[in-house]
């Protein structure tokens, strides 16, 4: 039994089961301006903001700049990993406005 379906069989399935399309029509719409206001309220909760960035493209579009705006580190290793992650990724690195390294211990 093949797990691959042709495009025609998928379309035929949607036509045979129109309730599958209804789910998309009934999905609530939140204007991007409202999403941005909500996400800005979460400015200090980076974990929740990171989860919000995974909801959909609209949430991601607004959550990522808030997440990258102020980046804080307490350990050199986490900073190094972060730097390795964003190195060469202009879209992400250009969003950083404040880089806080004050948590590093002074040896």
PDB file of N, CA and C in Angstrom:
ATOM      1  N   UNK A   1       0.843  -1.173   0.000  1.00  0.00           N
ATOM      2  CA  UNK A   1       0.000   0.000   0.000  1.00  0.00           C
ATOM      3  C   UNK A   1       0.892   1.241   0.000  1.00  0.00           C
ATOM      4  N   UNK A   2       0.656   2.127  -0.914  1.00  0.00           N
ATOM      5  CA  UNK A   2       1.465   3.337  -1.046  1.00  0.00           C
ATOM      6  C   UNK A   2       0.963   4.430  -0.110  1.00  0.00           C
ATOM      7  N   UNK A   3       1.894   5.148   0.512  1.00  0.00           N
ATOM      8  CA  UNK A   3       1.509   6.258   1.387  1.00  0.00           C
ATOM      9  C   UNK A   3       1.516   7.576   0.622  1.00  0.00           C
ATOM     10  N   UNK A   4       1.871   7.548  -0.634  1.00  0.00           N
ATOM     11  CA  UNK A   4       1.885   8.751  -1.446  1.00  0.00           C
ATOM     12  C   UNK A   4       0.552   8.898  -2.158  1.00  0.00           C
ATOM     13  N   UNK A   5       0.064  10.110  -2.194  1.00  0.00           N
ATOM     14  CA  UNK A   5      -1.219  10.380  -2.835  1.00  0.00           C
ATOM     15  C   UNK A   5      -0.997  11.370  -3.962  1.00  0.00           C
ATOM     16  N   UNK A   6      -1.727  11.171  -5.013  1.00  0.00           N
ATOM     17  CA  UNK A   6      -1.618  12.113  -6.120  1.00  0.00           C
ATOM     18  C   UNK A   6      -2.413  13.374  -5.796  1.00  0.00           C
ATOM     19  N   UNK A   7      -2.094  14.431  -6.496  1.00  0.00           N
ATOM     20  CA  UNK A   7      -2.805  15.698  -6.293  1.00  0.00           C
ATOM     21  C   UNK A   7      -4.291  15.525  -6.593  1.00  0.00           C
ATOM     22  N   UNK A   8      -4.587  14.757  -7.632  1.00  0.00           N
ATOM     23  CA  UNK A   8      -5.978  14.535  -8.009  1.00  0.00           C
ATOM     24  C   UNK A   8      -6.746  13.809  -6.910  1.00  0.00           C
ATOM     25  N   UNK A   9      -6.111  12.826  -6.267  1.00  0.00           N
ATOM     26  CA  UNK A   9      -6.820  12.092  -5.216  1.00  0.00           C
ATOM     27  C   UNK A   9      -7.063  12.990  -4.011  1.00  0.00           C
ATOM     28  N   UNK A  10      -6.130  13.907  -3.725  1.00  0.00           N
ATOM     29  CA  UNK A  10      -6.335  14.844  -2.611  1.00  0.00           C
ATOM     30  C   UNK A  10      -7.479  15.792  -2.914  1.00  0.00           C
ATOM     31  N   UNK A  11      -7.523  16.308  -4.145  1.00  0.00           N
ATOM     32  CA  UNK A  11      -8.609  17.211  -4.535  1.00  0.00           C
ATOM     33  C   UNK A  11      -9.931  16.464  -4.520  1.00  0.00           C
ATOM     34  N   UNK A  12      -9.937  15.245  -5.031  1.00  0.00           N
ATOM     35  CA  UNK A  12     -11.164  14.441  -5.035  1.00  0.00           C
ATOM     36  C   UNK A  12     -11.641  14.187  -3.616  1.00  0.00           C
ATOM     37  N   UNK A  13     -10.707  13.964  -2.701  1.00  0.00           N
ATOM     38  CA  UNK A  13     -11.068  13.739  -1.305  1.00  0.00           C
ATOM     39  C   UNK A  13     -11.712  14.983  -0.700  1.00  0.00           C
ATOM     40  N   UNK A  14     -11.174  16.159  -1.010  1.00  0.00           N
ATOM     41  CA  UNK A  14     -11.753  17.401  -0.488  1.00  0.00           C
ATOM     42  C   UNK A  14     -13.141  17.653  -1.058  1.00  0.00           C
ATOM     43  N   UNK A  15     -13.330  17.304  -2.329  1.00  0.00           N
ATOM     44  CA  UNK A  15     -14.649  17.476  -2.937  1.00  0.00           C
ATOM     45  C   UNK A  15     -15.634  16.512  -2.301  1.00  0.00           C
ATOM     46  N   UNK A  16     -15.195  15.289  -2.048  1.00  0.00           N
ATOM     47  CA  UNK A  16     -16.070  14.293  -1.432  1.00  0.00           C
ATOM     48  C   UNK A  16     -16.366  14.630   0.026  1.00  0.00           C
ATOM     49  N   UNK A  17     -15.460  15.349   0.689  1.00  0.00           N
ATOM     50  CA  UNK A  17     -15.620  15.696   2.103  1.00  0.00           C
ATOM     51  C   UNK A  17     -15.484  17.209   2.283  1.00  0.00           C
ATOM     52  N   UNK A  18     -16.510  17.980   1.902  1.00  0.00           N
ATOM     53  CA  UNK A  18     -16.411  19.441   1.976  1.00  0.00           C
ATOM     54  C   UNK A  18     -16.227  19.972   3.396  1.00  0.00           C
ATOM     55  N   UNK A  19     -16.554  19.174   4.410  1.00  0.00           N
ATOM     56  CA  UNK A  19     -16.363  19.633   5.790  1.00  0.00           C
ATOM     57  C   UNK A  19     -14.889  19.868   6.106  1.00  0.00           C
ATOM     58  N   UNK A  20     -13.985  19.241   5.358  1.00  0.00           N
ATOM     59  CA  UNK A  20     -12.552  19.461   5.564  1.00  0.00           C
ATOM     60  C   UNK A  20     -12.177  20.898   5.222  1.00  0.00           C
ATOM     61  N   UNK A  21     -12.859  21.467   4.242  1.00  0.00           N
ATOM     62  CA  UNK A  21     -12.616  22.858   3.861  1.00  0.00           C
ATOM     63  C   UNK A  21     -13.211  23.801   4.897  1.00  0.00           C
ATOM     64  N   UNK A  22     -14.311  23.416   5.518  1.00  0.00           N
ATOM     65  CA  UNK A  22     -14.979  24.255   6.516  1.00  0.00           C
ATOM     66  C   UNK A  22     -14.059  24.622   7.668  1.00  0.00           C
ATOM     67  N   UNK A  23     -13.171  23.726   8.040  1.00  0.00           N
ATOM     68  CA  UNK A  23     -12.260  23.998   9.152  1.00  0.00           C
ATOM     69  C   UNK A  23     -11.454  25.255   8.863  1.00  0.00           C
ATOM     70  N   UNK A  24     -10.971  25.393   7.642  1.00  0.00           N
ATOM     71  CA  UNK A  24     -10.175  26.556   7.279  1.00  0.00           C
ATOM     72  C   UNK A  24     -11.033  27.818   7.284  1.00  0.00           C
ATOM     73  N   UNK A  25     -12.249  27.746   6.817  1.00  0.00           N
ATOM     74  CA  UNK A  25     -13.132  28.911   6.787  1.00  0.00           C
ATOM     75  C   UNK A  25     -13.512  29.364   8.184  1.00  0.00           C
ATOM     76  N   UNK A  26     -13.598  28.447   9.126  1.00  0.00           N
ATOM     77  CA  UNK A  26     -14.018  28.793  10.477  1.00  0.00           C
ATOM     78  C   UNK A  26     -12.863  29.181  11.384  1.00  0.00           C
ATOM     79  N   UNK A  27     -11.648  29.161  10.862  1.00  0.00           N
ATOM     80  CA  UNK A  27     -10.501  29.557  11.663  1.00  0.00           C
ATOM     81  C   UNK A  27     -10.614  31.043  11.969  1.00  0.00           C
ATOM     82  N   UNK A  28     -10.538  31.409  13.252  1.00  0.00           N
ATOM     83  CA  UNK A  28     -10.693  32.824  13.589  1.00  0.00           C
ATOM     84  C   UNK A  28      -9.541  33.656  13.029  1.00  0.00           C
ATOM     85  N   UNK A  29      -9.859  34.867  12.643  1.00  0.00           N
ATOM     86  CA  UNK A  29      -8.865  35.784  12.099  1.00  0.00           C
ATOM     87  C   UNK A  29      -8.545  36.841  13.145  1.00  0.00           C
ATOM     88  N   UNK A  30      -7.271  37.020  13.415  1.00  0.00           N
ATOM     89  CA  UNK A  30      -6.825  38.065  14.327  1.00  0.00           C
ATOM     90  C   UNK A  30      -6.011  39.040  13.492  1.00  0.00           C
ATOM     91  N   UNK A  31      -6.404  40.307  13.460  1.00  0.00           N
ATOM     92  CA  UNK A  31      -5.643  41.278  12.673  1.00  0.00           C
ATOM     93  C   UNK A  31      -4.192  41.362  13.153  1.00  0.00           C
ATOM     94  N   UNK A  32      -3.253  41.539  12.233  1.00  0.00           N
ATOM     95  CA  UNK A  32      -1.834  41.607  12.608  1.00  0.00           C
ATOM     96  C   UNK A  32      -1.537  42.682  13.656  1.00  0.00           C
ATOM     97  N   UNK A  33      -2.278  43.785  13.626  1.00  0.00           N
ATOM     98  CA  UNK A  33      -2.052  44.852  14.608  1.00  0.00           C
ATOM     99  C   UNK A  33      -2.338  44.363  16.021  1.00  0.00           C
ATOM    100  N   UNK A  34      -3.358  43.531  16.167  1.00  0.00           N
ATOM    101  CA  UNK A  34      -3.723  42.979  17.479  1.00  0.00           C
ATOM    102  C   UNK A  34      -2.671  41.958  17.916  1.00  0.00           C
ATOM    103  N   UNK A  35      -2.225  41.144  16.979  1.00  0.00           N
ATOM    104  CA  UNK A  35      -1.177  40.161  17.291  1.00  0.00           C
ATOM    105  C   UNK A  35       0.065  40.881  17.804  1.00  0.00           C
ATOM    106  N   UNK A  36       0.438  41.972  17.157  1.00  0.00           N
ATOM    107  CA  UNK A  36       1.620  42.729  17.565  1.00  0.00           C
ATOM    108  C   UNK A  36       1.458  43.298  18.969  1.00  0.00           C
ATOM    109  N   UNK A  37       0.286  43.823  19.287  1.00  0.00           N
ATOM    110  CA  UNK A  37       0.036  44.365  20.632  1.00  0.00           C
ATOM    111  C   UNK A  37       0.166  43.261  21.678  1.00  0.00           C
ATOM    112  N   UNK A  38      -0.409  42.110  21.392  1.00  0.00           N
ATOM    113  CA  UNK A  38      -0.346  40.979  22.330  1.00  0.00           C
ATOM    114  C   UNK A  38       1.104  40.538  22.532  1.00  0.00           C
ATOM    115  N   UNK A  39       1.835  40.403  21.445  1.00  0.00           N
ATOM    116  CA  UNK A  39       3.223  39.939  21.544  1.00  0.00           C
ATOM    117  C   UNK A  39       4.116  40.941  22.269  1.00  0.00           C
ATOM    118  N   UNK A  40       3.862  42.218  22.081  1.00  0.00           N
ATOM    119  CA  UNK A  40       4.656  43.228  22.793  1.00  0.00           C
ATOM    120  C   UNK A  40       4.433  43.157  24.297  1.00  0.00           C
ATOM    121  N   UNK A  41       3.244  42.698  24.709  1.00  0.00           N
ATOM    122  CA  UNK A  41       2.976  42.519  26.141  1.00  0.00           C
ATOM    123  C   UNK A  41       3.821  41.383  26.715  1.00  0.00           C
ATOM    124  N   UNK A  42       4.277  40.487  25.859  1.00  0.00           N
ATOM    125  CA  UNK A  42       5.079  39.340  26.282  1.00  0.00           C
ATOM    126  C   UNK A  42       6.574  39.616  26.174  1.00  0.00           C
ATOM    127  N   UNK A  43       6.946  40.853  26.019  1.00  0.00           N
ATOM    128  CA  UNK A  43       8.333  41.236  25.784  1.00  0.00           C
ATOM    129  C   UNK A  43       9.324  40.595  26.752  1.00  0.00           C
ATOM    130  N   UNK A  44       8.962  40.475  28.019  1.00  0.00           N
ATOM    131  CA  UNK A  44       9.878  39.920  29.023  1.00  0.00           C
ATOM    132  C   UNK A  44       9.811  38.401  29.145  1.00  0.00           C
ATOM    133  N   UNK A  45       8.884  37.773  28.453  1.00  0.00           N
ATOM    134  CA  UNK A  45       8.713  36.323  28.541  1.00  0.00           C
ATOM    135  C   UNK A  45       9.204  35.682  27.241  1.00  0.00           C
ATOM    136  N   UNK A  46      10.509  35.512  27.145  1.00  0.00           N
ATOM    137  CA  UNK A  46      11.123  35.019  25.904  1.00  0.00           C
ATOM    138  C   UNK A  46      10.663  33.611  25.533  1.00  0.00           C
ATOM    139  N   UNK A  47      10.417  32.786  26.537  1.00  0.00           N
ATOM    140  CA  UNK A  47       9.989  31.409  26.264  1.00  0.00           C
ATOM    141  C   UNK A  47       8.617  31.405  25.582  1.00  0.00           C
ATOM    142  N   UNK A  48       7.695  32.211  26.093  1.00  0.00           N
ATOM    143  CA  UNK A  48       6.363  32.287  25.490  1.00  0.00           C
ATOM    144  C   UNK A  48       6.438  32.919  24.108  1.00  0.00           C
ATOM    145  N   UNK A  49       7.258  33.951  23.958  1.00  0.00           N
ATOM    146  CA  UNK A  49       7.429  34.571  22.641  1.00  0.00           C
ATOM    147  C   UNK A  49       7.967  33.566  21.629  1.00  0.00           C
ATOM    148  N   UNK A  50       8.910  32.745  22.053  1.00  0.00           N
ATOM    149  CA  UNK A  50       9.461  31.722  21.158  1.00  0.00           C
ATOM    150  C   UNK A  50       8.373  30.733  20.743  1.00  0.00           C
ATOM    151  N   UNK A  51       7.497  30.386  21.663  1.00  0.00           N
ATOM    152  CA  UNK A  51       6.379  29.492  21.334  1.00  0.00           C
ATOM    153  C   UNK A  51       5.420  30.171  20.366  1.00  0.00           C
ATOM    154  N   UNK A  52       5.162  31.449  20.587  1.00  0.00           N
ATOM    155  CA  UNK A  52       4.269  32.199  19.697  1.00  0.00           C
ATOM    156  C   UNK A  52       4.835  32.272  18.282  1.00  0.00           C
ATOM    157  N   UNK A  53       6.145  32.338  18.168  1.00  0.00           N
ATOM    158  CA  UNK A  53       6.780  32.401  16.850  1.00  0.00           C
ATOM    159  C   UNK A  53       6.523  31.135  16.041  1.00  0.00           C
ATOM    160  N   UNK A  54       6.152  30.058  16.714  1.00  0.00           N
ATOM    161  CA  UNK A  54       5.902  28.785  16.037  1.00  0.00           C
ATOM    162  C   UNK A  54       4.439  28.586  15.645  1.00  0.00           C
ATOM    163  N   UNK A  55       3.559  29.519  16.017  1.00  0.00           N
ATOM    164  CA  UNK A  55       2.121  29.359  15.761  1.00  0.00           C
ATOM    165  C   UNK A  55       1.825  29.360  14.270  1.00  0.00           C
ATOM    166  N   UNK A  56       2.222  30.406  13.585  1.00  0.00           N
ATOM    167  CA  UNK A  56       2.026  30.512  12.144  1.00  0.00           C
ATOM    168  C   UNK A  56       2.913  31.629  11.602  1.00  0.00           C
ATOM    169  N   UNK A  57       2.826  31.880  10.316  1.00  0.00           N
ATOM    170  CA  UNK A  57       3.712  32.878   9.699  1.00  0.00           C
ATOM    171  C   UNK A  57       3.474  34.280  10.241  1.00  0.00           C
ATOM    172  N   UNK A  58       2.219  34.629  10.472  1.00  0.00           N
ATOM    173  CA  UNK A  58       1.909  35.971  10.970  1.00  0.00           C
ATOM    174  C   UNK A  58       2.487  36.178  12.357  1.00  0.00           C
ATOM    175  N   UNK A  59       2.285  35.218  13.245  1.00  0.00           N
ATOM    176  CA  UNK A  59       2.855  35.325  14.587  1.00  0.00           C
ATOM    177  C   UNK A  59       4.381  35.378  14.504  1.00  0.00           C
ATOM    178  N   UNK A  60       4.961  34.543  13.646  1.00  0.00           N
ATOM    179  CA  UNK A  60       6.414  34.511  13.495  1.00  0.00           C
ATOM    180  C   UNK A  60       6.945  35.855  13.014  1.00  0.00           C
ATOM    181  N   UNK A  61       6.274  36.428  12.048  1.00  0.00           N
ATOM    182  CA  UNK A  61       6.690  37.712  11.488  1.00  0.00           C
ATOM    183  C   UNK A  61       6.787  38.794  12.559  1.00  0.00           C
ATOM    184  N   UNK A  62       5.880  38.758  13.536  1.00  0.00           N
ATOM    185  CA  UNK A  62       5.855  39.776  14.589  1.00  0.00           C
ATOM    186  C   UNK A  62       6.642  39.373  15.834  1.00  0.00           C
ATOM    187  N   UNK A  63       6.751  38.089  16.117  1.00  0.00           N
ATOM    188  CA  UNK A  63       7.437  37.646  17.339  1.00  0.00           C
ATOM    189  C   UNK A  63       8.958  37.690  17.201  1.00  0.00           C
ATOM    190  N   UNK A  64       9.474  37.340  16.058  1.00  0.00           N
ATOM    191  CA  UNK A  64      10.928  37.273  15.873  1.00  0.00           C
ATOM    192  C   UNK A  64      11.620  38.620  16.129  1.00  0.00           C
ATOM    193  N   UNK A  65      11.132  39.739  15.584  1.00  0.00           N
ATOM    194  CA  UNK A  65      11.803  41.013  15.896  1.00  0.00           C
ATOM    195  C   UNK A  65      11.789  41.358  17.385  1.00  0.00           C
ATOM    196  N   UNK A  66      10.734  40.989  18.085  1.00  0.00           N
ATOM    197  CA  UNK A  66      10.663  41.248  19.530  1.00  0.00           C
ATOM    198  C   UNK A  66      11.670  40.360  20.256  1.00  0.00           C
ATOM    199  N   UNK A  67      11.770  39.107  19.840  1.00  0.00           N
ATOM    200  CA  UNK A  67      12.721  38.182  20.465  1.00  0.00           C
ATOM    201  C   UNK A  67      14.168  38.642  20.285  1.00  0.00           C
ATOM    202  N   UNK A  68      14.492  39.113  19.106  1.00  0.00           N
ATOM    203  CA  UNK A  68      15.870  39.485  18.808  1.00  0.00           C
ATOM    204  C   UNK A  68      16.219  40.910  19.236  1.00  0.00           C
ATOM    205  N   UNK A  69      15.245  41.719  19.588  1.00  0.00           N
ATOM    206  CA  UNK A  69      15.508  43.125  19.930  1.00  0.00           C
ATOM    207  C   UNK A  69      16.548  43.253  21.040  1.00  0.00           C
ATOM    208  N   UNK A  70      16.323  42.572  22.154  1.00  0.00           N
ATOM    209  CA  UNK A  70      17.265  42.598  23.273  1.00  0.00           C
ATOM    210  C   UNK A  70      17.645  41.165  23.611  1.00  0.00           C
ATOM    211  N   UNK A  71      18.916  40.863  23.476  1.00  0.00           N
ATOM    212  CA  UNK A  71      19.402  39.510  23.723  1.00  0.00           C
ATOM    213  C   UNK A  71      20.369  39.566  24.900  1.00  0.00           C
ATOM    214  N   UNK A  72      20.111  38.731  25.913  1.00  0.00           N
ATOM    215  CA  UNK A  72      20.939  38.712  27.128  1.00  0.00           C
ATOM    216  C   UNK A  72      21.555  37.333  27.322  1.00  0.00           C
ATOM    217  N   UNK A  73      22.766  37.329  27.852  1.00  0.00           N
ATOM    218  CA  UNK A  73      23.470  36.076  28.113  1.00  0.00           C
ATOM    219  C   UNK A  73      24.098  36.118  29.497  1.00  0.00           C
ATOM    220  N   UNK A  74      24.102  34.967  30.156  1.00  0.00           N
ATOM    221  CA  UNK A  74      24.760  34.870  31.455  1.00  0.00           C
ATOM    222  C   UNK A  74      25.986  33.966  31.401  1.00  0.00           C
ATOM    223  N   UNK A  75      26.088  33.177  30.350  1.00  0.00           N
ATOM    224  CA  UNK A  75      27.216  32.259  30.209  1.00  0.00           C
ATOM    225  C   UNK A  75      27.870  32.438  28.839  1.00  0.00           C
ATOM    226  N   UNK A  76      29.190  32.455  28.789  1.00  0.00           N
ATOM    227  CA  UNK A  76      29.883  32.593  27.500  1.00  0.00           C
ATOM    228  C   UNK A  76      29.505  31.498  26.498  1.00  0.00           C
ATOM    229  N   UNK A  77      29.260  30.282  26.980  1.00  0.00           N
ATOM    230  CA  UNK A  77      28.924  29.187  26.074  1.00  0.00           C
ATOM    231  C   UNK A  77      27.616  29.461  25.333  1.00  0.00           C
ATOM    232  N   UNK A  78      26.596  29.974  26.036  1.00  0.00           N
ATOM    233  CA  UNK A  78      25.325  30.260  25.361  1.00  0.00           C
ATOM    234  C   UNK A  78      25.496  31.385  24.344  1.00  0.00           C
ATOM    235  N   UNK A  79      26.333  32.369  24.676  1.00  0.00           N
ATOM    236  CA  UNK A  79      26.603  33.438  23.715  1.00  0.00           C
ATOM    237  C   UNK A  79      27.294  32.883  22.475  1.00  0.00           C
ATOM    238  N   UNK A  80      28.268  32.009  22.677  1.00  0.00           N
ATOM    239  CA  UNK A  80      29.000  31.416  21.555  1.00  0.00           C
ATOM    240  C   UNK A  80      28.063  30.627  20.657  1.00  0.00           C
ATOM    241  N   UNK A  81      27.175  29.850  21.244  1.00  0.00           N
ATOM    242  CA  UNK A  81      26.205  29.072  20.448  1.00  0.00           C
ATOM    243  C   UNK A  81      25.279  29.998  19.662  1.00  0.00           C
ATOM    244  N   UNK A  82      24.821  31.052  20.331  1.00  0.00           N
ATOM    245  CA  UNK A  82      23.947  32.017  19.663  1.00  0.00           C
ATOM    246  C   UNK A  82      24.685  32.681  18.498  1.00  0.00           C
ATOM    247  N   UNK A  83      25.912  33.105  18.740  1.00  0.00           N
ATOM    248  CA  UNK A  83      26.704  33.759  17.693  1.00  0.00           C
ATOM    249  C   UNK A  83      26.927  32.817  16.511  1.00  0.00           C
ATOM    250  N   UNK A  84      27.195  31.554  16.790  1.00  0.00           N
ATOM    251  CA  UNK A  84      27.370  30.567  15.719  1.00  0.00           C
ATOM    252  C   UNK A  84      26.085  30.398  14.915  1.00  0.00           C
ATOM    253  N   UNK A  85      24.948  30.478  15.604  1.00  0.00           N
ATOM    254  CA  UNK A  85      23.650  30.297  14.954  1.00  0.00           C
ATOM    255  C   UNK A  85      23.334  31.445  14.005  1.00  0.00           C
ATOM    256  N   UNK A  86      23.596  32.669  14.425  1.00  0.00           N
ATOM    257  CA  UNK A  86      23.201  33.812  13.597  1.00  0.00           C
ATOM    258  C   UNK A  86      24.304  34.316  12.671  1.00  0.00           C
ATOM    259  N   UNK A  87      25.504  33.759  12.797  1.00  0.00           N
ATOM    260  CA  UNK A  87      26.608  34.213  11.946  1.00  0.00           C
ATOM    261  C   UNK A  87      26.232  34.056  10.472  1.00  0.00           C
ATOM    262  N   UNK A  88      26.279  35.137   9.745  1.00  0.00           N
ATOM    263  CA  UNK A  88      25.968  35.108   8.322  1.00  0.00           C
ATOM    264  C   UNK A  88      24.491  35.173   7.999  1.00  0.00           C
ATOM    265  N   UNK A  89      23.637  35.202   9.005  1.00  0.00           N
ATOM    266  CA  UNK A  89      22.192  35.294   8.779  1.00  0.00           C
ATOM    267  C   UNK A  89      21.790  36.754   9.013  1.00  0.00           C
ATOM    268  N   UNK A  90      21.868  37.545   7.965  1.00  0.00           N
ATOM    269  CA  UNK A  90      21.649  38.983   8.082  1.00  0.00           C
ATOM    270  C   UNK A  90      20.258  39.319   8.595  1.00  0.00           C
ATOM    271  N   UNK A  91      19.250  38.551   8.189  1.00  0.00           N
ATOM    272  CA  UNK A  91      17.879  38.836   8.607  1.00  0.00           C
ATOM    273  C   UNK A  91      17.749  38.804  10.124  1.00  0.00           C
ATOM    274  N   UNK A  92      18.363  37.838  10.760  1.00  0.00           N
ATOM    275  CA  UNK A  92      18.268  37.703  12.216  1.00  0.00           C
ATOM    276  C   UNK A  92      19.196  38.667  12.932  1.00  0.00           C
ATOM    277  N   UNK A  93      20.432  38.723  12.505  1.00  0.00           N
ATOM    278  CA  UNK A  93      21.404  39.555  13.216  1.00  0.00           C
ATOM    279  C   UNK A  93      21.084  41.036  13.111  1.00  0.00           C
ATOM    280  N   UNK A  94      20.436  41.458  12.049  1.00  0.00           N
ATOM    281  CA  UNK A  94      20.098  42.875  11.905  1.00  0.00           C
ATOM    282  C   UNK A  94      18.968  43.302  12.836  1.00  0.00           C
ATOM    283  N   UNK A  95      18.270  42.354  13.433  1.00  0.00           N
ATOM    284  CA  UNK A  95      17.175  42.669  14.356  1.00  0.00           C
ATOM    285  C   UNK A  95      17.669  42.974  15.769  1.00  0.00           C
ATOM    286  N   UNK A  96      18.900  42.610  16.083  1.00  0.00           N
ATOM    287  CA  UNK A  96      19.437  42.811  17.435  1.00  0.00           C
ATOM    288  C   UNK A  96      19.747  44.289  17.641  1.00  0.00           C
ATOM    289  N   UNK A  97      19.127  44.869  18.679  1.00  0.00           N
ATOM    290  CA  UNK A  97      19.350  46.277  19.019  1.00  0.00           C
ATOM    291  C   UNK A  97      20.159  46.425  20.304  1.00  0.00           C
ATOM    292  N   UNK A  98      20.001  45.479  21.229  1.00  0.00           N
ATOM    293  CA  UNK A  98      20.715  45.512  22.506  1.00  0.00           C
ATOM    294  C   UNK A  98      21.278  44.125  22.785  1.00  0.00           C
ATOM    295  N   UNK A  99      22.558  44.072  23.068  1.00  0.00           N
ATOM    296  CA  UNK A  99      23.225  42.820  23.411  1.00  0.00           C
ATOM    297  C   UNK A  99      23.761  42.975  24.825  1.00  0.00           C
ATOM    298  N   UNK A 100      23.170  42.228  25.758  1.00  0.00           N
ATOM    299  CA  UNK A 100      23.509  42.356  27.177  1.00  0.00           C
ATOM    300  C   UNK A 100      24.403  41.200  27.607  1.00  0.00           C
ATOM    301  N   UNK A 101      25.646  41.526  27.914  1.00  0.00           N
ATOM    302  CA  UNK A 101      26.603  40.526  28.388  1.00  0.00           C
ATOM    303  C   UNK A 101      26.945  40.764  29.853  1.00  0.00           C
ATOM    304  N   UNK A 102      26.153  41.565  30.537  1.00  0.00           N
ATOM    305  CA  UNK A 102      26.456  41.927  31.926  1.00  0.00           C
ATOM    306  C   UNK A 102      26.361  40.741  32.879  1.00  0.00           C
ATOM    307  N   UNK A 103      25.726  39.671  32.465  1.00  0.00           N
ATOM    308  CA  UNK A 103      25.614  38.494  33.313  1.00  0.00           C
ATOM    309  C   UNK A 103      26.872  37.651  33.352  1.00  0.00           C
ATOM    310  N   UNK A 104      27.824  37.930  32.455  1.00  0.00           N
ATOM    311  CA  UNK A 104      29.085  37.187  32.469  1.00  0.00           C
ATOM    312  C   UNK A 104      29.816  37.474  33.770  1.00  0.00           C
ATOM    313  N   UNK A 105      30.371  36.431  34.351  1.00  0.00           N
ATOM    314  CA  UNK A 105      31.148  36.638  35.579  1.00  0.00           C
ATOM    315  C   UNK A 105      32.493  37.260  35.222  1.00  0.00           C
ATOM    316  N   UNK A 106      32.989  38.074  36.110  1.00  0.00           N
ATOM    317  CA  UNK A 106      34.296  38.687  35.877  1.00  0.00           C
ATOM    318  C   UNK A 106      35.362  37.833  36.547  1.00  0.00           C
ATOM    319  N   UNK A 107      36.178  37.191  35.750  1.00  0.00           N
ATOM    320  CA  UNK A 107      37.216  36.299  36.272  1.00  0.00           C
ATOM    321  C   UNK A 107      38.519  37.030  36.414  1.00  0.00           C
TER     322      UNK A 107
END
